[in-house]
CSV table of C-alpha atoms in Angstrom, one decimal:
chain,number,residue,atom,x,y,z
E,275,MET,CA,1.9,0.9,35.8
E,276,ALA,CA,0.1,-1.1,33.1
E,277,ARG,CA,-2.4,1.8,32.7
E,278,GLU,CA,0.2,4.5,32.4
E,279,LYS,CA,0.4,6.2,29.1
E,280,LEU,CA,3.4,5.2,27.1
E,281,SER,CA,5.8,7.7,25.6
E,282,SER,CA,5.9,7.9,21.8
E,283,ALA,CA,9.4,6.4,21.9
E,284,ALA,CA,8.1,3.4,23.9
E,285,VAL,CA,5.2,3.0,21.4
E,286,ASP,CA,7.5,3.1,18.4
E,287,GLU,CA,9.7,0.5,20.0
E,288,ALA,CA,6.7,-1.8,20.8
E,289,LEU,CA,5.4,-1.5,17.2
E,290,THR,CA,8.7,-3.1,16.0
E,291,ARG,CA,7.9,-6.1,18.0
E,292,LEU,CA,4.3,-6.4,16.8
E,293,ASN,CA,3.1,-7.7,13.5
E,294,GLY,CA,1.5,-5.1,11.1
E,295,TRP,CA,-0.1,-2.8,13.6
E,296,THR,CA,-0.1,0.9,12.6
E,297,LEU,CA,-0.3,3.9,14.8
E,298,GLY,CA,-3.5,6.1,14.5
E,299,SER,CA,-3.0,9.6,13.1
E,300,ASP,CA,-3.4,11.1,16.6
E,301,GLY,CA,-0.8,8.7,18.0
E,302,GLY,CA,-3.3,7.5,20.6
E,303,SER,CA,-4.3,4.1,19.2
E,304,ILE,CA,-3.0,1.3,17.2
E,305,ALA,CA,-4.9,-0.7,14.6
E,306,ARG,CA,-4.7,-3.8,12.4
E,307,THR,CA,-6.9,-5.4,9.9
E,308,PHE,CA,-7.1,-9.2,9.6
E,309,GLU,CA,-8.4,-11.2,6.6
E,310,PHE,CA,-9.7,-14.8,6.9
E,311,ARG,CA,-11.1,-17.3,4.5
E,312,ASN,CA,-14.7,-16.8,5.5
E,313,PHE,CA,-17.0,-15.5,8.2
E,314,SER,CA,-16.7,-18.7,10.3
E,315,GLU,CA,-12.9,-18.3,10.5
E,316,ALA,CA,-13.2,-14.6,11.2
E,317,PHE,CA,-15.6,-15.1,14.0
E,318,ALA,CA,-13.7,-18.0,15.5
E,319,PHE,CA,-10.7,-15.6,15.7
E,320,MET,CA,-12.9,-12.9,17.3
E,321,THR,CA,-14.1,-15.4,19.9
E,322,ARG,CA,-10.5,-16.2,20.9
E,323,VAL,CA,-9.7,-12.5,21.1
E,324,ALA,CA,-12.8,-11.9,23.2
E,325,LEU,CA,-11.7,-14.5,25.7
E,326,ALA,CA,-8.2,-13.0,25.9
E,327,ALA,CA,-9.6,-9.5,26.2
E,328,GLU,CA,-12.0,-10.5,29.0
E,329,LYS,CA,-9.3,-12.2,30.9
E,330,MET,CA,-7.2,-9.0,30.8
E,331,ASN,CA,-10.2,-6.9,31.4
E,332,HIS,CA,-9.0,-4.8,28.5
E,333,HIS,CA,-11.3,-4.8,25.4
E,334,PRO,CA,-10.8,-3.9,21.8
E,335,ASP,CA,-12.8,-1.5,19.6
E,336,TRP,CA,-13.5,-3.7,16.6
E,337,SER,CA,-15.6,-4.3,13.6
E,338,ASN,CA,-16.3,-7.2,11.3
E,339,VAL,CA,-17.6,-7.4,7.7
E,340,TYR,CA,-17.8,-11.0,6.5
E,341,LYS,CA,-14.2,-12.3,6.5
E,342,THR,CA,-12.5,-9.0,7.5
E,343,VAL,CA,-11.9,-8.0,11.2
E,344,HIS,CA,-10.6,-4.6,12.0
E,345,ILE,CA,-9.2,-4.1,15.5
E,346,ARG,CA,-8.3,-0.8,17.2
E,347,LEU,CA,-6.7,-0.7,20.6
E,348,ASN,CA,-6.2,2.1,23.1
E,349,THR,CA,-6.7,2.7,26.8
E,350,HIS,CA,-9.5,5.2,27.2
E,351,ASP,CA,-8.7,6.0,30.8
E,352,ALA,CA,-5.1,6.9,30.0
E,353,GLY,CA,-6.1,8.9,26.9
E,354,GLY,CA,-3.7,6.9,24.8
E,355,LEU,CA,-1.7,3.8,24.5
E,356,THR,CA,-0.5,1.8,27.5
E,357,ALA,CA,1.3,-1.5,28.1
E,358,LEU,CA,-2.1,-3.2,28.2
E,359,ASP,CA,-2.6,-2.3,24.5
E,360,ILE,CA,0.8,-3.7,23.6
E,361,GLU,CA,0.2,-6.8,25.5
E,362,LEU,CA,-3.2,-7.4,24.0
E,363,ALA,CA,-1.9,-6.7,20.5
E,364,GLY,CA,0.8,-9.3,21.0
E,365,LYS,CA,-1.8,-11.9,22.1
E,366,ILE,CA,-4.0,-11.0,19.1
E,367,ASP,CA,-1.0,-11.5,16.8
E,368,ARG,CA,-0.4,-14.9,18.2
E,369,LEU,CA,-4.1,-15.8,17.9
E,370,ALA,CA,-4.3,-14.6,14.3
E,371,GLY,CA,-2.1,-17.4,13.1
E,372,GLY,CA,-2.9,-18.1,9.5
E,373,SER,CA,-4.8,-14.8,8.8
E,374,THR,CA,-3.5,-12.3,6.3
E,375,GLY,CA,-2.8,-9.2,8.2
E,376,ARG,CA,-3.1,-6.1,6.1
W,57,MET,CA,-36.8,-13.9,-4.3
W,58,ALA,CA,-35.1,-13.4,-0.9
W,59,ARG,CA,-32.2,-11.5,-2.6
W,60,GLU,CA,-34.5,-9.2,-4.6
W,61,LYS,CA,-34.3,-5.5,-3.5
W,62,LEU,CA,-37.4,-4.4,-1.5
W,63,SER,CA,-39.4,-1.4,-2.5
W,64,SER,CA,-39.2,1.5,0.0
W,65,ALA,CA,-42.9,0.8,0.9
W,66,ALA,CA,-42.0,-2.8,1.7
W,67,VAL,CA,-39.1,-1.6,3.8
W,68,ASP,CA,-41.3,0.9,5.7
W,69,GLU,CA,-43.8,-1.8,6.4
W,70,ALA,CA,-41.1,-4.2,7.6
W,71,LEU,CA,-39.6,-1.6,10.0
W,72,THR,CA,-42.9,-1.3,11.8
W,73,ARG,CA,-42.6,-5.0,12.7
W,74,LEU,CA,-39.0,-4.7,13.9
W,75,ASN,CA,-37.8,-3.2,17.1
W,76,GLY,CA,-35.8,0.0,17.0
W,77,TRP,CA,-34.1,-0.4,13.6
W,78,THR,CA,-33.6,2.8,11.6
W,79,LEU,CA,-33.1,3.2,7.9
W,80,GLY,CA,-29.8,4.5,6.7
W,81,SER,CA,-29.7,7.9,5.1
W,82,ASP,CA,-29.4,6.4,1.6
W,83,GLY,CA,-32.3,4.0,2.3
W,84,GLY,CA,-30.1,1.1,1.5
W,85,SER,CA,-29.4,-0.3,4.9
W,86,ILE,CA,-30.9,-0.6,8.4
W,87,ALA,CA,-29.1,-0.3,11.7
W,88,ARG,CA,-29.6,-0.8,15.4
W,89,THR,CA,-27.4,-0.3,18.5
W,90,PHE,CA,-27.6,-2.6,21.4
W,91,GLU,CA,-26.4,-2.0,25.0
W,92,PHE,CA,-25.6,-4.8,27.4
W,93,ARG,CA,-24.4,-4.9,31.0
W,94,ASN,CA,-20.8,-5.7,30.1
W,95,PHE,CA,-18.5,-7.1,27.5
W,96,SER,CA,-19.3,-10.7,28.3
W,97,GLU,CA,-23.0,-10.2,27.7
W,98,ALA,CA,-22.4,-8.2,24.5
W,99,PHE,CA,-20.1,-10.8,23.1
W,100,ALA,CA,-22.5,-13.6,24.1
W,101,PHE,CA,-25.1,-11.8,22.0
W,102,MET,CA,-22.7,-11.4,19.1
W,103,THR,CA,-22.0,-15.2,19.2
W,104,ARG,CA,-25.7,-16.0,18.9
W,105,VAL,CA,-26.1,-13.5,16.1
W,106,ALA,CA,-23.0,-15.0,14.4
W,107,LEU,CA,-24.5,-18.5,14.5
W,108,ALA,CA,-27.9,-17.2,13.1
W,109,ALA,CA,-26.1,-15.3,10.4
W,110,GLU,CA,-23.9,-18.2,9.3
W,111,LYS,CA,-27.0,-20.5,9.2
W,112,MET,CA,-28.6,-17.9,6.8
W,113,ASN,CA,-25.4,-17.3,4.9
W,114,HIS,CA,-26.2,-13.6,5.4
W,115,HIS,CA,-23.8,-11.6,7.6
W,116,PRO,CA,-24.0,-8.3,9.4
W,117,ASP,CA,-21.6,-5.4,9.2
W,118,TRP,CA,-21.1,-4.8,12.9
W,119,SER,CA,-18.9,-3.2,15.5
W,120,ASN,CA,-18.4,-3.6,19.3
W,121,VAL,CA,-17.0,-1.3,21.9
W,122,TYR,CA,-17.2,-2.9,25.4
W,123,LYS,CA,-20.9,-3.3,26.1
W,124,THR,CA,-22.2,-1.7,23.0
W,125,VAL,CA,-22.9,-3.5,19.7
W,126,HIS,CA,-23.8,-1.7,16.6
W,127,ILE,CA,-25.3,-3.7,13.7
W,128,ARG,CA,-25.9,-2.7,10.1
W,129,LEU,CA,-27.7,-4.9,7.6
W,130,ASN,CA,-27.9,-4.7,3.9
W,131,THR,CA,-27.6,-7.1,0.9
W,132,HIS,CA,-24.5,-6.0,-1.0
W,133,ASP,CA,-25.4,-8.0,-4.1
W,134,ALA,CA,-28.8,-6.4,-4.4
W,135,GLY,CA,-27.5,-2.9,-3.7
W,136,GLY,CA,-30.0,-2.4,-0.9
W,137,LEU,CA,-32.3,-4.1,1.5
W,138,THR,CA,-33.9,-7.5,0.8
W,139,ALA,CA,-36.1,-10.0,2.7
W,140,LEU,CA,-32.9,-11.6,4.1
W,141,ASP,CA,-32.1,-8.4,6.0
W,142,ILE,CA,-35.5,-8.2,7.4
W,143,GLU,CA,-35.4,-11.8,8.4
W,144,LEU,CA,-32.0,-11.5,10.1
W,145,ALA,CA,-33.1,-8.3,11.9
W,146,GLY,CA,-36.1,-10.1,13.3
W,147,LYS,CA,-33.9,-12.9,14.5
W,148,ILE,CA,-31.5,-10.4,16.1
W,149,ASP,CA,-34.4,-8.7,17.9
W,150,ARG,CA,-35.4,-12.0,19.4
W,151,LEU,CA,-31.8,-12.8,20.4
W,152,ALA,CA,-31.3,-9.4,22.0
W,153,GLY,CA,-33.8,-10.2,24.7
W,154,GLY,CA,-32.8,-8.1,27.7
W,155,SER,CA,-30.6,-5.6,25.9
W,156,THR,CA,-31.5,-2.0,25.8
W,157,GLY,CA,-31.9,-1.2,22.1
W,158,ARG,CA,-31.2,2.4,21.3
């Protein structure tokens, strides 16, 4: 179930419960950019996300430049978004705490 | 001195001492992709690179997808490559250990 592709209605509904995630142009991924005060805080956040992702066995595509972290989620095997992506996005939102999402 | 832009001859010489780094098409950055066995090993490597980068106060532009880590180095303030980039690349090579550079 968790790896079943979500309908676009289900994705839209999930996005209203998340914080600042946007749907990719192809509708097959969601992304959010996080800003921290410095590299140390950005990487501390990444470490917490890495632990959560490893625990779920569901991993982000992400990049970091100094204090900015960009995260993109999708489920490769399903060719789009699944409940796993929504669950991980929710966890990431909670871990982001004081960051400025943009 | 460390933040002075290197000549292209100096960059070429430095690349011969590094392991698998390639010069960006504009000559202003170097990049290398690392492959690990899984996400856990990839992120462990990233953590060690993060500590080295923070100690140098010189940070990579990097991305990660599961077991692959792509790292790009340049010195923004100098508008190109400096001794700091070469130094960090050498440290990253040593930290990479068993990874398959590609």
